[in-house]
Coordinates of C-alpha atoms and ligand atoms in Angstrom, one line a residue:
M486 CA 301.1 46.2 241.1
S487 CA 301.7 42.5 241.0
E488 CA 300.2 40.5 238.1
L489 CA 296.8 39.1 238.9
A490 CA 296.3 35.3 238.6
K491 CA 294.8 34.6 235.2
Y492 CA 292.4 31.7 234.9
Q493 CA 291.4 29.5 231.9
M494 CA 288.1 27.6 231.3
Y495 CA 287.9 23.8 231.3
I496 CA 286.4 22.3 228.2
G497 CA 286.6 18.7 226.9
G498 CA 289.4 18.0 229.4
E499 CA 291.5 20.9 228.3
W500 CA 292.3 24.3 229.8
V501 CA 291.4 26.9 227.2
D502 CA 291.4 30.7 226.7
P503 CA 288.1 32.3 225.7
V504 CA 287.6 32.6 222.0
G505 CA 287.0 36.4 222.3
G506 CA 290.3 36.8 224.1
E507 CA 288.8 38.9 226.9
W508 CA 289.1 38.5 230.7
F509 CA 287.4 40.4 233.6
D510 CA 288.4 41.0 237.2
S511 CA 287.3 39.0 240.2
F512 CA 287.3 41.0 243.5
N513 CA 288.1 40.2 247.1
P514 CA 285.2 41.7 249.0
Y515 CA 287.2 42.1 252.1
T516 CA 289.7 44.5 250.4
G517 CA 287.5 45.7 247.6
Q518 CA 290.4 45.0 245.3
P519 CA 290.7 42.7 242.2
W520 CA 292.7 39.5 242.9
A521 CA 292.2 37.4 239.8
R522 CA 291.2 37.5 236.1
M523 CA 288.4 35.3 234.7
P524 CA 287.9 34.4 231.1
R525 CA 284.9 36.1 229.5
G526 CA 283.2 33.2 227.9
G527 CA 280.8 33.8 225.1
E528 CA 278.6 32.0 222.6
A529 CA 281.5 30.3 220.8
D530 CA 283.0 29.0 224.1
V531 CA 279.6 27.7 225.2
D532 CA 279.2 25.9 221.9
R533 CA 282.6 24.3 222.3
A534 CA 281.7 23.2 225.9
V535 CA 278.3 21.9 225.0
T536 CA 279.7 20.0 222.0
A537 CA 282.3 18.4 224.2
A538 CA 279.7 17.4 226.8
D539 CA 277.4 16.1 224.1
D540 CA 280.3 14.0 222.6
A541 CA 281.1 12.7 226.0
F542 CA 277.5 11.7 226.5
S543 CA 277.1 10.0 223.2
G544 CA 280.3 8.0 222.9
G545 CA 283.6 7.1 224.5
D546 CA 284.2 6.0 228.1
W547 CA 281.4 7.7 230.0
P548 CA 278.3 5.9 228.6
A549 CA 280.3 2.7 228.7
L550 CA 280.6 2.8 232.5
S551 CA 278.2 0.8 234.5
P552 CA 276.2 2.7 237.1
S553 CA 278.3 1.1 239.8
Q554 CA 281.5 2.3 238.1
R555 CA 280.0 5.8 237.9
G556 CA 279.2 5.6 241.6
A557 CA 282.8 4.6 242.3
L558 CA 284.1 7.7 240.4
L559 CA 281.8 9.9 242.4
R560 CA 283.0 8.4 245.7
R561 CA 286.6 8.9 244.7
L562 CA 285.8 12.5 243.9
G563 CA 284.3 12.8 247.4
D564 CA 287.5 11.6 248.9
L565 CA 289.5 14.2 246.9
I566 CA 287.2 17.0 248.0
A567 CA 287.6 16.0 251.6
E568 CA 291.4 16.1 251.2
N569 CA 291.2 19.6 249.6
A570 CA 288.4 21.1 251.6
Q571 CA 290.5 23.7 253.4
S572 CA 292.2 25.1 250.4
L573 CA 289.0 25.2 248.4
A574 CA 287.3 27.0 251.3
E575 CA 290.1 29.6 251.4
I576 CA 289.7 30.4 247.7
E577 CA 285.9 30.8 248.2
V578 CA 286.5 33.1 251.1
R579 CA 288.9 35.3 249.0
D580 CA 286.3 35.4 246.2
N581 CA 283.0 35.7 248.1
G582 CA 284.0 37.0 251.5
K583 CA 282.0 34.5 253.5
L584 CA 283.5 33.3 256.7
I585 CA 286.3 30.7 256.7
A586 CA 284.5 29.0 259.6
E587 CA 281.3 28.6 257.5
M588 CA 283.0 27.8 254.2
A589 CA 285.4 25.2 255.7
A590 CA 282.5 23.5 257.4
Q591 CA 280.5 23.6 254.1
L592 CA 283.4 22.2 252.0
S593 CA 284.0 19.4 254.5
Y594 CA 280.4 18.4 254.2
V595 CA 280.3 18.6 250.4
P596 CA 281.8 15.1 249.9
Q597 CA 278.6 13.6 251.4
W598 CA 276.6 14.6 248.3
Y599 CA 279.1 12.6 246.1
Y600 CA 279.1 9.6 248.4
Y601 CA 275.3 9.7 248.6
F602 CA 274.5 10.1 244.9
G603 CA 277.4 7.8 244.0
G604 CA 275.7 5.2 246.2
L605 CA 272.4 5.9 244.5
A606 CA 273.8 5.5 241.0
D607 CA 273.3 1.8 240.8
K608 CA 270.0 1.7 242.8
I609 CA 267.9 3.5 240.2
E610 CA 265.6 0.6 239.3
G611 CA 262.9 0.4 236.6
A612 CA 259.8 -1.7 237.1
V613 CA 258.3 -4.7 235.5
I614 CA 254.7 -3.6 234.9
P615 CA 251.9 -6.3 235.3
I616 CA 250.5 -5.2 232.0
D617 CA 246.8 -5.9 231.2
K618 CA 247.5 -7.4 227.7
P619 CA 248.1 -11.0 226.9
E620 CA 251.5 -12.2 225.7
T621 CA 253.1 -8.8 226.5
F622 CA 256.1 -8.0 228.6
N623 CA 256.4 -4.3 229.7
Y624 CA 259.2 -2.8 231.8
T625 CA 260.6 0.7 232.5
R626 CA 264.1 2.1 232.4
H627 CA 265.3 5.4 233.8
E628 CA 267.7 7.0 231.4
P629 CA 269.9 10.1 231.6
L630 CA 268.7 13.2 229.7
G631 CA 272.0 14.3 228.0
V632 CA 273.8 17.6 228.6
V633 CA 272.8 19.4 231.8
A634 CA 273.4 23.1 232.0
A635 CA 274.2 24.0 235.6
I636 CA 274.2 27.6 236.7
S637 CA 275.4 28.5 240.1
P638 CA 275.3 31.7 242.2
W639 CA 278.0 33.4 244.3
N640 CA 276.9 32.8 247.8
S641 CA 277.9 29.2 248.2
P642 CA 279.5 28.4 244.9
L643 CA 280.7 24.8 245.4
L644 CA 277.9 23.6 247.6
L645 CA 275.2 24.8 245.2
A646 CA 277.1 23.5 242.2
T647 CA 277.4 20.2 244.0
W648 CA 273.6 20.0 244.5
K649 CA 273.4 19.8 240.7
L650 CA 276.5 18.0 239.8
A651 CA 276.2 15.0 242.1
P652 CA 272.7 13.8 241.0
A653 CA 273.3 14.8 237.3
L654 CA 276.4 12.7 237.1
A655 CA 275.1 9.8 239.2
A656 CA 272.3 9.6 236.7
G657 CA 274.7 9.4 233.8
N658 CA 274.4 12.9 232.3
T659 CA 277.3 15.2 231.3
V660 CA 277.5 18.8 232.5
V661 CA 278.4 22.3 231.5
L662 CA 278.7 24.4 234.6
K663 CA 278.7 28.1 234.7
P664 CA 279.6 29.7 238.0
S665 CA 278.7 33.2 238.9
E666 CA 280.9 35.9 237.3
F667 CA 281.6 37.2 240.8
T668 CA 283.0 33.9 242.2
S669 CA 284.4 31.6 239.5
A670 CA 287.8 30.8 241.0
S671 CA 286.8 28.0 243.4
T672 CA 284.9 26.2 240.6
L673 CA 287.9 26.3 238.3
E674 CA 290.1 24.9 241.1
F675 CA 287.5 22.3 242.0
V676 CA 287.2 20.8 238.5
K677 CA 290.8 19.7 238.7
L678 CA 289.6 17.1 241.2
F679 CA 287.3 15.6 238.6
E680 CA 290.3 15.0 236.4
Q681 CA 292.2 13.5 239.2
A682 CA 289.3 11.2 240.1
G683 CA 289.4 9.9 236.6
F684 CA 286.2 11.3 235.0
P685 CA 286.6 11.1 231.2
P686 CA 287.2 14.4 229.3
G687 CA 284.0 16.3 228.5
V688 CA 281.9 14.9 231.3
V689 CA 282.3 18.1 233.3
N690 CA 283.1 21.4 231.6
I691 CA 283.4 24.9 233.1
I692 CA 282.4 28.0 231.3
T693 CA 283.0 31.4 233.0
G694 CA 281.5 34.7 232.0
F695 CA 278.6 37.0 232.4
G696 CA 275.0 35.8 232.9
H697 CA 273.6 37.6 229.9
E698 CA 276.4 36.3 227.7
A699 CA 277.7 32.9 228.6
G700 CA 274.7 32.0 230.9
A701 CA 272.0 32.9 228.3
A702 CA 273.9 31.2 225.5
L703 CA 274.2 28.0 227.6
V704 CA 270.5 27.8 228.5
S705 CA 269.5 28.3 224.9
H706 CA 272.0 26.0 223.3
P707 CA 269.9 23.4 221.4
K708 CA 272.0 20.5 222.6
V709 CA 271.4 21.3 226.3
A710 CA 268.7 18.8 227.6
K711 CA 268.1 20.2 231.0
V712 CA 268.8 23.4 233.0
A713 CA 269.5 23.5 236.8
F714 CA 269.7 27.0 238.2
T715 CA 270.2 28.7 241.5
G716 CA 269.9 32.4 241.6
G717 CA 267.6 35.4 241.8
E718 CA 263.9 35.2 240.9
M719 CA 264.1 37.6 238.0
T720 CA 267.0 35.7 236.4
G721 CA 265.1 32.5 237.2
Q722 CA 262.2 33.7 235.1
K723 CA 264.5 34.5 232.2
V724 CA 266.1 31.1 232.4
Y725 CA 262.7 29.5 232.6
Q726 CA 261.5 31.4 229.5
A727 CA 264.6 30.5 227.5
A728 CA 264.4 26.9 228.5
A729 CA 260.7 26.8 227.5
V730 CA 261.7 27.6 223.9
G731 CA 263.6 24.4 223.8
L732 CA 261.0 22.6 226.0
K733 CA 263.8 21.8 228.4
P734 CA 263.0 20.6 231.9
V735 CA 264.3 23.0 234.7
T736 CA 265.1 22.9 238.3
L737 CA 265.0 26.4 239.7
E738 CA 266.1 27.3 243.2
L739 CA 265.2 31.0 243.7
G740 CA 265.1 33.4 246.6
G741 CA 263.0 33.7 249.7
K742 CA 261.5 36.0 252.3
S743 CA 261.4 33.3 255.0
P744 CA 259.5 33.9 258.2
N745 CA 261.1 32.9 261.5
I746 CA 258.1 32.7 263.9
V747 CA 258.7 33.0 267.6
F748 CA 255.9 32.1 269.9
D749 CA 255.7 33.2 273.6
D750 CA 256.2 29.7 274.9
T751 CA 259.7 29.5 273.3
A752 CA 263.0 28.9 275.1
M753 CA 263.9 32.6 274.6
E754 CA 267.7 32.2 274.5
N755 CA 267.6 29.5 271.9
A756 CA 265.2 31.5 269.7
V757 CA 267.4 34.5 269.9
K758 CA 270.3 32.5 268.6
G759 CA 268.1 30.9 265.9
V760 CA 267.0 34.2 264.7
I761 CA 270.6 35.6 264.6
S762 CA 271.8 32.5 262.7
G763 CA 268.9 32.9 260.2
I764 CA 269.7 36.5 259.3
F765 CA 273.3 37.5 260.3
A766 CA 275.1 34.2 259.6
A767 CA 276.6 34.4 256.1
T768 CA 275.9 38.1 256.2
G769 CA 272.3 37.3 255.4
Q770 CA 273.3 36.2 251.9
T771 CA 271.5 32.9 251.8
C772 CA 268.3 32.0 250.0
I773 CA 267.0 30.6 253.3
A774 CA 267.7 33.8 255.3
G775 CA 265.0 34.2 258.0
S776 CA 264.5 37.8 257.0
R777 CA 261.1 38.3 258.5
L778 CA 261.0 37.8 262.3
L779 CA 257.4 37.2 263.4
V780 CA 257.3 37.6 267.1
Q781 CA 254.3 37.2 269.4
N782 CA 253.1 40.6 270.9
S783 CA 253.3 39.4 274.5
I784 CA 257.1 38.9 274.3
H785 CA 257.9 41.4 271.5
N786 CA 259.8 44.0 273.4
E787 CA 261.8 41.7 275.6
F788 CA 262.7 39.5 272.6
V789 CA 263.8 42.4 270.4
D790 CA 265.9 43.9 273.2
R791 CA 267.7 40.6 273.7
L792 CA 268.2 40.1 270.0
V793 CA 269.6 43.6 269.5
D794 CA 271.9 43.2 272.5
F795 CA 273.3 39.9 271.1
A796 CA 273.6 41.2 267.4
A797 CA 275.4 44.3 268.6
T798 CA 278.2 42.1 269.8
A799 CA 278.9 40.5 266.4
R800 CA 282.5 40.8 265.5
M801 CA 283.0 42.0 261.9
G802 CA 286.3 41.9 259.9
D803 CA 288.6 39.6 258.1
P804 CA 286.5 36.6 256.8
Q805 CA 289.7 34.4 256.8
S806 CA 289.9 34.8 260.6
M807 CA 288.1 32.1 262.7
D808 CA 287.0 34.8 265.2
T809 CA 285.0 36.9 262.7
Q810 CA 281.2 36.5 262.9
V811 CA 280.0 38.8 260.2
G812 CA 281.9 39.2 257.0
P813 CA 281.6 41.5 254.0
V814 CA 278.9 41.4 251.4
T815 CA 280.1 39.5 248.3
T816 CA 279.6 42.1 245.6
L817 CA 279.6 45.8 245.3
P818 CA 276.2 45.8 243.5
Q819 CA 274.8 43.6 246.3
M820 CA 276.1 46.0 249.0
E821 CA 274.4 48.9 247.1
K822 CA 271.2 46.9 246.8
I823 CA 271.2 46.2 250.6
L824 CA 271.8 49.9 251.4
G825 CA 269.0 50.8 249.0
Y826 CA 266.6 48.5 250.9
I827 CA 267.6 50.1 254.2
D828 CA 266.7 53.5 252.8
I829 CA 263.4 52.0 251.5
A830 CA 262.5 50.6 254.9
K831 CA 263.3 54.0 256.6
D832 CA 261.1 55.8 254.0
E833 CA 258.3 53.3 254.6
G834 CA 258.3 54.2 258.3
A835 CA 260.0 51.2 259.8
E836 CA 262.1 52.0 262.9
C837 CA 265.8 51.1 262.6
V838 CA 266.9 49.8 266.1
L839 CA 270.3 48.4 265.1
G840 CA 272.8 49.2 262.3
G841 CA 271.2 50.7 259.2
H842 CA 274.4 51.8 257.3
R843 CA 277.6 50.7 255.8
A844 CA 280.1 49.5 258.5
Q845 CA 282.7 52.1 259.3
R846 CA 284.6 50.0 261.8
P847 CA 288.4 50.1 261.4
E848 CA 288.6 46.3 261.1
C849 CA 286.3 46.5 258.0
G850 CA 288.8 48.7 256.1
E851 CA 287.7 49.4 252.5
G852 CA 285.7 46.1 252.4
W853 CA 282.0 45.9 251.4
F854 CA 280.5 45.6 254.9
V855 CA 277.0 46.4 256.1
E856 CA 276.2 46.6 259.8
P857 CA 273.8 44.0 261.1
T858 CA 270.5 45.8 260.8
V859 CA 267.2 45.4 262.6
F860 CA 263.9 47.1 261.8
T861 CA 260.9 47.1 264.1
G862 CA 257.4 48.3 263.4
V863 CA 257.4 46.6 260.0
R864 CA 254.1 45.8 258.4
N865 CA 253.9 42.7 256.2
D866 CA 252.8 44.8 253.2
M867 CA 256.0 47.0 253.2
R868 CA 258.6 46.3 250.5
I869 CA 261.1 45.5 253.2
A870 CA 258.8 42.6 254.3
R871 CA 258.0 41.4 250.8
E872 CA 261.2 41.5 248.7
E873 CA 264.4 39.6 249.1
V874 CA 267.2 41.8 250.4
F875 CA 269.9 39.1 250.6
G876 CA 271.8 40.8 253.3
P877 CA 272.0 41.3 257.1
V878 CA 268.7 43.1 257.4
L879 CA 265.9 41.8 259.7
S880 CA 262.3 43.0 259.6
V881 CA 260.4 42.5 262.9
I882 CA 256.7 42.0 262.5
P883 CA 254.5 41.4 265.6
F884 CA 251.6 39.0 265.7
D885 CA 248.8 38.2 268.1
D886 CA 248.1 34.4 268.0
E887 CA 248.7 31.3 265.9
E888 CA 246.2 32.2 263.2
D889 CA 247.7 35.6 262.8
A890 CA 251.2 34.2 262.6
I891 CA 250.3 31.7 259.9
A892 CA 248.4 34.3 257.9
I893 CA 251.3 36.8 258.0
A894 CA 253.9 34.1 257.3
N895 CA 252.0 32.8 254.2
D896 CA 251.2 36.2 252.9
N897 CA 254.3 36.5 250.7
P898 CA 255.1 35.5 247.1
Y899 CA 258.0 33.3 248.2
G900 CA 257.9 29.9 250.0
L901 CA 261.4 28.6 250.5
A902 CA 261.7 28.1 254.2
A903 CA 260.3 29.0 257.6
G904 CA 261.3 28.7 261.3
V905 CA 259.0 27.9 264.2
W906 CA 260.1 28.5 267.8
T907 CA 257.8 26.9 270.4
Q908 CA 257.9 24.3 273.2
S909 CA 254.5 22.9 272.2
I910 CA 254.7 19.8 270.1
K911 CA 251.0 20.2 269.0
R912 CA 251.7 23.8 267.9
A913 CA 255.0 22.7 266.2
I914 CA 253.2 20.1 264.0
E915 CA 250.1 22.1 263.3
V916 CA 251.9 25.3 262.3
S917 CA 254.5 23.4 260.2
N918 CA 251.6 21.7 258.3
R919 CA 250.0 25.0 257.5
L920 CA 253.1 26.9 256.4
Q921 CA 253.6 27.3 252.7
A922 CA 257.3 26.6 252.5
G923 CA 259.5 23.8 251.1
T924 CA 261.4 23.5 254.4
V925 CA 260.2 24.2 257.9
W926 CA 262.6 24.1 260.9
V927 CA 261.3 23.8 264.4
N928 CA 263.5 25.0 267.2
T929 CA 266.5 25.1 264.8
Y930 CA 267.3 27.0 261.6
R931 CA 269.6 26.8 258.6
A932 CA 270.0 23.0 258.6
V933 CA 270.5 21.2 255.3
S934 CA 271.5 17.7 254.4
Y935 CA 272.2 15.6 251.3
L936 CA 269.5 13.3 252.6
S937 CA 266.6 15.7 252.8
P938 CA 264.8 17.3 249.8
F939 CA 265.3 21.1 249.4
G940 CA 263.4 23.5 247.3
G941 CA 260.7 26.1 247.1
Y942 CA 257.0 26.5 247.2
K943 CA 255.4 29.4 245.2
R944 CA 257.9 31.8 243.6
S945 CA 260.9 30.2 245.3
G946 CA 261.3 27.7 242.6
L947 CA 260.6 24.4 240.9
G948 CA 261.9 20.9 241.7
R949 CA 263.9 19.6 244.6
E950 CA 267.6 19.2 245.3
S951 CA 269.2 16.6 247.6
G952 CA 267.5 13.5 248.8
K953 CA 266.5 10.5 246.7
Q954 CA 263.9 12.4 244.8
A955 CA 266.5 14.8 243.3
I956 CA 268.0 12.2 241.0
M957 CA 264.7 11.7 239.2
D958 CA 264.9 15.3 237.9
Y959 CA 268.0 14.2 235.9
L960 CA 266.4 11.1 234.4
Q961 CA 263.7 10.3 231.9
T962 CA 261.6 7.1 231.9
K963 CA 261.3 4.8 229.0
S964 CA 258.6 2.1 228.7
V965 CA 259.6 -1.0 226.8
W966 CA 257.0 -3.3 225.3
I967 CA 257.8 -6.8 224.1
S968 CA 255.3 -9.1 222.5
T969 CA 255.8 -12.8 223.0
S970 CA 252.9 -13.6 220.6
D971 CA 253.6 -15.6 217.5
E972 CA 251.6 -13.3 215.3
V973 CA 250.7 -9.6 215.0
P974 CA 246.9 -9.3 215.1
N975 CA 244.7 -6.8 213.3
P976 CA 247.1 -3.9 212.5
F977 CA 244.2 -1.3 212.2
I978 CA 243.4 -1.1 215.9
L979 CA 245.2 0.2 219.0
R980 CA 246.8 -2.6 221.0
Ligands
TXE186 O1 271.9 36.7 240.7 P1 271.6 36.1 239.3 P2 272.7 38.0 241.1 C1 269.2 36.8 244.6 C2 269.5 37.8 245.6 C3 270.4 38.7 244.9 C4 269.8 38.7 243.5 C5 270.7 39.1 242.4 O2 268.4 38.5 246.0 O3 270.4 40.1 245.4 O4 269.5 37.3 243.3 O5 272.0 38.4 242.4 C6 273.6 33.7 236.0 N1 270.8 33.4 231.7 N2 270.1 35.6 244.7 O6 272.5 39.1 240.1 O7 271.6 37.1 238.2 C7 274.7 34.4 236.7 O8 275.8 34.6 235.8 C8 271.5 32.4 232.3 C9 269.5 34.5 245.3 O9 274.1 37.7 241.3 O10 270.4 35.3 239.6 C10 275.0 33.6 237.9 O11 275.8 32.5 237.5 N3 272.2 32.6 233.5 C11 270.3 33.3 245.3 C12 273.6 33.0 238.2 O12 272.8 33.2 237.1 C13 272.2 33.9 233.9 C14 271.7 33.3 245.1 C15 272.9 33.7 239.4 O13 272.9 35.1 239.1 C16 271.5 34.9 233.3 C17 272.2 34.5 244.4 C18 270.8 34.6 232.1 N4 270.1 35.5 231.5 C19 271.3 35.6 244.3 N5 271.7 36.0 234.0 C20 269.8 32.0 245.9 N6 268.6 31.5 245.5 O14 270.5 31.5 246.7 C21 272.5 35.7 235.1 N7 272.8 34.4 235.0

């Protein structure tokens, strides 16, 4: 067997081996075989990385840069990502099995976050406050927090890391980033571009390793000032608790059980495509998956028939091929989780009208594939309707009218996203207003942009990524008071 590529971590501008001297395998989900070895970072490595980030924040070249110069660095980085988008996408596909068509498009779009937040870096203005005291001048400054711990998941490693890196760096922080143990390779390749762009050593550091080791040590490190996390709800809770001990602010982007609501006045063909894109694109492994299809009773059967006919044509196979439409599941435990939920749905009495098992197609080989799966007869109180599956499994729930649709949609602990399919502008606006979700798409699904805030209501998270607002989560506000009086009056009273 040929030697597997062996990676190192990136700390303080240097490539380093883990202190513990251990590596672990990273798998290609299409073949089910290991293809690279990742350093198993632990507490000592995390300490080294946070110390490097803290040193870079406190002295040297980075804090000496003006916000405009920081912005220029971010824009240069954006250009380098654009030049390297295809090769980064290929590595992501090898590591996480998502389609090259999807990942290449994602990576070509990633530079926009660095251009946008680079542009914002020198537009963060404080205020002069018209203070209600004589001979007093008061103004505010927005200052960076310090070392940001960024923790990213496996489903879109570089895009989701970027949502944290771009605003954090534009604001003047330094970062220690820990990618998922399942998909660390693209992040380690990506960080080379920071070096090329001219970021000073220590501004961005990469620690690899397991969540309960490297991840937990990073969140708890006393010199970490803020935590930005994307991942599962349970892990999000642990991260939040650990951050609370150090009173660190957090941004949490957790899962969802998003309703895609189809009214009977919809353009049926578009809605079918929208529902497919919501649940089968990216093999359903997106936080915004439209995993609950709410469809109006009057069109239920026709809509489900059309949907199943369309989904049944999905081409599965090699994710590096531009023709493939549904790729493998990224990790073995995730595939087992999805198959477990399929069994749960069957036991709960839902009717499986498509798929419902691991894919046995020859083109899927030994890869971790699950057939696109549709359950009808789902009640909103079933586990398959309440819990995040994070796979190509759709639950169809019928509804009678608008009130019913909204009640079912909102009756879920999550609130990340929702889709509405209707031709009525009145209904589109009224329903959107009443949905408890951080993002609502009308007659479209799965659209994101650097310009628009993204985040969850309810148990889907805290804070927003993208859009102008996001940078404020990486800043703290200082109020400066200057007296122009010639004397200090009575010192025993509050001014
Ligand atoms: O995620 P984890 P997993 C959901 C999805 C999936 C489930 C589990 O439902 O089935 O989560 O996936 C790091 N302290 N999403 O187990 O554990 C970990 O190393 C600090 C939704 O892969 O949340 C990785 O870098 N960090 C989702 C990151 O957290 C810890 C995307 C995410 O891993 C840690 C992925 C700890 N104690 C999964 N434990 C979305 N919102 O898009 C783990 N980590």
